Amino acid sequence: MNSNIREKQGKIASFVGIIVNFILAVAKILVGVLFGALSILADGLNNLSDSASSIMSLISFKLSSKPADKEHPFGHQRLEYVLSMAVAFLILIIAFELLKESIGKIFNPTQLEFSFIIVIVLIVSILVKFGLFFYNRSVAKKINSEILRATAVDSISDCISTTAVLIALIVGKLTGINLDGYAGIFVAFFVAFAGIGVLKEAMSILIGQAPDEQMVDDIKGRILAHKEVLGIHDLSVYCYGPNKYFASVHVEVDASVDVLESHELVDNIEQEFFENTNVVLTGHLDPIVVNDQVVNEMRVKVASLVKEIDEKMTIHDFRMVQGAHNTNLIFDIAVPYETKLSDEQIKDSISQKVKMLGSYKVVCKVEKQTV
């Protein structure tokens, strides 16, 4: 998606969030103060924090759209994740303050005055927040915005917490039991839960989480669509912000083909990604011997033995080098991160299996990969 269009749609969603949440916050805070309802006051403060979050979103879309410069050659889009973390900390601070006030309300309860005005305000708030949830989720999906996705999750959690406040109010009216403080605690914990979720997601992306499986499949499919490509391995994808990815991959080609021709193939693949996707791809040329029957047969046998250890393991860069007493089988093993075997256990296991084939010595390197 064009960065200008993304920024415009993100700003509109942020403005909507600022205005709607501010109106809800004012209404709830006034009602909470007038009728002495701490849980409603707490819910209003939560909406006020949502308005502040939308302001952060607005700032985020403005700053992250700045073009790359000398100090930041990959652009500024990761600022969206940094500001998402700031929003999360703001939410957690408010949750902590609400929790303290609510506990105090339990030990020092005050009479809660029931009013249909409160009921109307809470019902309207629930309906409006449901609408914001669907709106923010739709825009977030359209422009791939982590901060709007977090806002959508926060909106649905607000619906649940406001519903809890409404139930507590009605139960208190019917039974005479004051649940205001307990409802406030529920709201505080729900707000904190939402804040922790936003914080974890933003931190995970900044640390460098694994790429989406669909994206990996799309990258592999686009490369393997070229009939000259025999295979790929060591695919790594790096996220530098929403819709901004860099990737590197080893492209296997026939070693007998002229190197300039193969190099042109990789150049064309890189250019294709640049023009048609949001991935900047760097390909590494990896010549493979395909016309040596002995090497090909041994490659298949070793690959099969590796599969016996773990079905998800694969081999690449396979070579055979004749030594004085043994033939060295040199290759890399791609291992999924979830395997419970150590590198040495994998090497020992494959060495034992290969010994059964003859006078061969395994010289292999174990590589943890997500693909």
XYZ file of C-alpha atoms in Angstrom:
371
model
C 0.000 0.000 0.000
C 1.150 3.530 -0.800
C 2.658 5.122 2.335
C 0.665 8.358 1.838
C -2.637 6.471 1.653
C -1.653 4.422 4.718
C -0.790 7.573 6.674
C -4.060 9.262 5.683
C -6.257 6.308 6.698
C -4.314 5.871 9.924
C -4.771 9.532 10.815
C -8.522 9.383 10.158
C -8.860 6.336 12.424
C -6.815 8.096 15.107
C -8.968 11.244 14.934
C -12.115 9.132 15.269
C -10.632 7.396 18.314
C -9.617 10.684 19.957
C -13.038 12.317 19.571
C -15.220 9.300 20.432
C -13.181 8.211 23.461
C -12.977 11.769 24.788
C -16.787 12.156 24.615
C -17.283 8.806 26.385
C -14.689 9.708 29.010
C -16.327 13.062 29.822
C -19.776 11.467 30.076
C -18.624 8.654 32.380
C -16.433 10.828 34.587
C -19.318 13.294 35.106
C -21.753 10.483 35.894
C -19.235 8.768 38.166
C -18.601 11.954 40.150
C -22.275 12.994 40.359
C -23.538 9.592 41.515
C -20.470 8.500 43.511
C -19.744 5.472 41.304
C -16.013 4.699 41.377
C -16.283 1.859 38.841
C -17.913 4.201 36.316
C -15.334 6.902 37.051
C -12.633 4.253 36.515
C -14.222 3.219 33.233
C -14.255 6.886 32.181
C -10.574 7.269 32.996
C -9.964 4.152 30.915
C -11.685 5.870 27.973
C -9.542 8.930 28.598
C -6.450 6.729 28.318
C -7.875 5.353 25.062
C -8.141 8.926 23.770
C -4.493 9.473 24.731
C -3.634 6.223 22.936
C -5.287 7.536 19.780
C -3.195 10.701 20.082
C -0.138 8.431 20.235
C -1.419 6.663 17.116
C -1.755 9.979 15.321
C 1.821 10.926 16.249
C 2.952 7.450 15.234
C 1.532 7.671 11.696
C 3.115 11.098 11.250
C 6.593 10.182 12.479
C 6.787 6.682 10.988
C 5.976 8.051 7.511
C 9.217 10.058 7.461
C 11.507 8.868 4.644
C 14.825 7.148 5.273
C 17.799 9.361 6.024
C 21.522 9.068 6.747
C 20.991 8.157 10.415
C 18.078 5.787 9.699
C 18.683 4.166 6.286
C 15.839 1.664 6.786
C 13.238 4.344 7.520
C 11.304 5.290 10.657
C 8.374 2.864 10.576
C 9.482 0.999 13.690
C 8.514 4.131 15.635
C 4.977 2.755 15.509
C 6.044 -0.163 17.706
C 7.949 2.107 20.100
C 4.888 4.319 20.560
C 2.716 1.217 20.984
C 4.895 0.365 23.979
C 4.429 3.907 25.328
C 0.651 3.443 25.042
C 0.939 0.126 26.883
C 2.850 1.717 29.777
C 0.229 4.478 29.991
C -2.526 1.856 30.186
C -0.671 -0.045 32.926
C -0.189 3.109 35.033
C -3.892 3.902 34.852
C -4.763 0.287 35.723
C -2.568 0.463 38.829
C -4.198 3.690 40.010
C -7.674 2.262 39.417
C -6.769 -0.841 41.395
C -5.638 1.217 44.400
C -8.807 3.331 44.383
C -11.048 0.289 44.010
C -9.454 -1.556 46.931
C -9.947 1.547 49.066
C -13.616 1.616 47.990
C -14.086 -1.955 49.229
C -12.762 -1.178 52.706
C -14.486 2.216 52.875
C -17.682 1.801 50.839
C -19.966 4.723 50.085
C -23.609 4.617 49.118
C -24.041 4.263 45.351
C -26.988 6.176 43.936
C -28.782 4.296 41.160
C -29.980 6.213 38.115
C -31.265 5.278 34.692
C -28.958 7.981 33.338
C -26.026 5.786 34.374
C -27.586 2.761 32.640
C -28.147 4.714 29.420
C -24.580 6.091 29.425
C -23.109 2.613 29.945
C -25.259 0.952 27.251
C -24.422 3.675 24.727
C -20.738 3.282 25.620
C -20.853 -0.488 25.001
C -22.498 -0.045 21.596
C -20.086 2.722 20.560
C -17.065 0.662 21.641
C -18.316 -2.310 19.630
C -18.499 -0.030 16.617
C -14.946 1.233 17.255
C -13.711 -2.340 17.565
C -15.004 -3.326 14.116
C -13.852 -0.042 12.559
C -10.306 -0.168 13.979
C -9.942 -3.859 13.176
C -10.984 -3.226 9.579
C -8.563 -0.317 9.101
C -5.749 -2.163 10.905
C -6.134 -5.136 8.562
C -6.311 -2.895 5.508
C -3.149 -0.895 6.269
C -1.376 -3.521 8.436
C -1.151 -1.286 11.510
C -0.024 -2.816 14.803
C -1.054 0.229 16.834
C -4.602 0.220 15.394
C -4.805 -3.531 15.905
C -3.958 -2.939 19.570
C -6.598 -0.206 19.695
C -9.201 -2.642 18.349
C -8.330 -5.199 21.031
C -8.536 -2.479 23.672
C -12.009 -1.485 22.399
C -13.432 -4.988 22.803
C -11.900 -5.263 26.291
C -13.591 -1.952 27.142
C -16.919 -3.447 26.078
C -16.432 -6.330 28.498
C -15.286 -4.138 31.399
C -18.163 -1.669 30.881
C -20.605 -4.584 30.754
C -19.214 -5.769 34.099
C -19.798 -2.301 35.586
C -23.372 -2.301 34.268
C -24.065 -5.763 35.732
C -22.625 -4.707 39.098
C -24.848 -1.619 39.086
C -28.019 -3.617 38.320
C -27.163 -6.346 40.861
C -26.558 -3.640 43.480
C -29.969 -2.114 42.734
C -31.763 -5.464 42.995
C -29.923 -6.884 46.036
C -28.680 -3.820 47.888
C -25.112 -5.191 47.761
C -22.520 -2.549 46.853
C -20.276 -4.095 44.202
C -18.783 -0.798 43.016
C -15.290 -1.448 44.392
C -15.222 -5.030 43.102
C -16.333 -3.902 39.644
C -13.574 -1.282 39.749
C -11.001 -3.997 40.484
C -12.343 -6.044 37.563
C -11.989 -3.048 35.262
C -8.438 -2.376 36.538
C -7.329 -5.945 35.864
C -8.959 -5.960 32.442
C -7.238 -2.699 31.528
C -3.907 -4.089 32.755
C -4.410 -7.276 30.730
C -4.979 -5.226 27.573
C -1.874 -3.126 28.295
C 0.327 -6.192 28.801
C -0.945 -7.663 25.519
C -0.030 -4.508 23.589
C 3.388 -4.367 25.283
C 4.209 -8.016 24.528
C 3.248 -7.720 20.860
C 5.289 -4.553 20.287
C 8.322 -5.972 22.123
C 8.121 -9.226 20.163
C 8.238 -7.373 16.839
C 11.116 -5.123 17.934
C 13.117 -8.082 19.239
C 12.620 -9.800 15.888
C 9.743 -12.283 15.810
C 9.439 -14.994 13.163
C 7.824 -13.938 9.876
C 4.226 -14.799 9.109
C 3.942 -18.270 7.529
C 1.821 -16.938 4.687
C 4.494 -14.357 3.838
C 7.179 -17.048 3.834
C 5.092 -19.262 1.555
C 4.469 -16.326 -0.811
C 8.194 -15.506 -0.998
C 9.141 -19.134 -1.635
C 6.407 -19.572 -4.231
C 7.405 -16.437 -6.126
C 11.075 -17.526 -6.297
C 10.388 -21.172 -7.150
C 8.044 -20.076 -9.950
C 11.228 -19.512 -12.005
C 11.943 -22.887 -13.634
C 15.716 -22.298 -13.497
C 15.605 -22.272 -9.672
C 16.289 -25.755 -8.280
C 15.566 -24.857 -4.676
C 16.067 -22.272 -1.943
C 17.339 -22.282 1.620
C 18.488 -19.945 4.413
C 15.530 -17.626 3.875
C 15.559 -14.848 6.473
C 12.934 -12.100 6.724
C 13.448 -8.899 8.737
C 10.643 -6.497 9.637
C 11.486 -2.781 9.727
C 7.921 -1.608 10.219
C 4.428 -2.240 8.838
C 4.672 -3.216 5.166
C 8.461 -2.784 5.158
C 10.472 -6.008 4.969
C 13.979 -7.008 3.989
C 14.832 -10.606 3.140
C 17.839 -12.670 2.130
C 17.844 -16.118 0.551
C 20.181 -18.657 -1.058
C 18.979 -19.541 -4.565
C 20.077 -22.939 -5.870
C 20.866 -23.131 -9.607
C 22.527 -25.609 -11.968
C 26.310 -25.307 -11.566
C 26.811 -26.111 -15.254
C 24.958 -22.973 -16.371
C 27.103 -19.904 -17.135
C 27.561 -17.906 -13.925
C 26.604 -14.625 -15.632
C 23.323 -16.149 -16.785
C 22.542 -17.420 -13.282
C 23.521 -14.081 -11.784
C 21.099 -12.348 -14.148
C 18.364 -14.722 -12.983
C 18.903 -13.738 -9.348
C 19.003 -10.046 -10.319
C 15.666 -10.437 -12.119
C 14.118 -12.131 -9.081
C 15.311 -9.301 -6.824
C 13.897 -6.703 -9.219
C 10.586 -8.541 -9.408
C 10.242 -8.411 -5.610
C 11.182 -4.734 -5.553
C 8.542 -3.812 -8.136
C 5.665 -6.046 -7.017
C 5.983 -6.615 -3.265
C 6.876 -4.781 -0.051
C 9.915 -7.056 0.393
C 13.430 -5.918 -0.524
C 15.071 -9.233 -1.411
C 18.781 -10.045 -1.611
C 19.585 -13.351 -3.318
C 22.762 -15.387 -2.921
C 23.751 -17.532 -5.901
C 24.226 -21.166 -4.844
C 25.471 -23.468 -7.689
C 24.417 -27.108 -7.355
C 25.991 -30.076 -9.191
C 23.110 -31.826 -10.928
C 24.810 -33.907 -13.639
C 26.870 -36.181 -11.342
C 24.838 -39.346 -10.749
C 26.935 -40.502 -7.767
C 26.593 -37.176 -5.977
C 22.873 -36.975 -6.749
C 22.183 -40.473 -5.431
C 24.188 -39.856 -2.265
C 22.420 -36.507 -1.721
C 19.048 -38.267 -1.848
C 20.214 -40.980 0.576
C 21.598 -38.507 3.109
C 18.475 -36.332 2.865
C 16.380 -39.422 3.600
C 18.517 -40.299 6.648
C 18.161 -36.758 7.972
C 14.373 -37.038 7.604
C 14.502 -40.106 9.857
C 15.808 -37.878 12.655
C 13.154 -35.216 12.105
C 10.729 -34.958 9.200
C 11.141 -31.170 9.125
C 14.939 -31.266 8.715
C 16.451 -30.652 5.281
C 19.967 -30.526 3.808
C 21.600 -28.137 1.353
C 25.032 -27.243 -0.074
C 25.800 -30.960 -0.447
C 29.287 -31.902 -1.714
C 31.440 -35.044 -1.876
C 35.205 -34.742 -1.449
C 37.446 -37.801 -1.843
C 40.033 -38.196 0.967
C 42.915 -40.583 1.547
C 40.830 -43.087 3.529
C 37.286 -41.697 3.476
C 34.955 -39.724 1.289
C 33.849 -36.584 3.068
C 30.161 -35.715 2.788
C 29.954 -31.975 3.343
C 26.547 -30.341 3.815
C 24.395 -28.108 6.010
C 21.357 -29.299 7.947
C 18.427 -26.906 8.327
C 16.800 -27.616 11.699
C 13.514 -26.161 13.028
C 13.803 -24.116 16.216
C 11.369 -26.368 18.062
C 13.619 -29.456 17.841
C 14.640 -30.811 21.253
C 17.899 -32.336 20.011
C 21.194 -30.497 20.489
C 23.479 -29.766 17.532
C 25.910 -32.459 18.691
C 23.140 -35.033 19.030
C 21.996 -34.304 15.487
C 25.538 -34.557 14.120
C 26.237 -37.814 15.993
C 22.959 -39.329 14.846
C 23.491 -38.581 11.170
C 27.148 -39.725 11.370
C 26.075 -43.098 12.760
C 23.480 -43.521 10.032
C 25.892 -42.546 7.225
C 28.532 -45.060 8.443
C 26.129 -47.799 7.430
C 26.413 -46.637 3.803
C 30.187 -47.178 3.551
C 33.484 -45.384 4.175
C 32.032 -41.921 4.517
C 32.774 -39.146 6.972
C 30.167 -36.511 7.742
C 31.275 -32.880 7.841
C 28.077 -30.967 8.518
C 26.872 -27.689 10.016
C 23.581 -27.430 11.902
C 21.560 -24.279 11.227
C 18.410 -23.282 13.137
C 15.846 -21.928 10.681
C 12.225 -20.869 10.730
C 11.642 -22.276 7.250
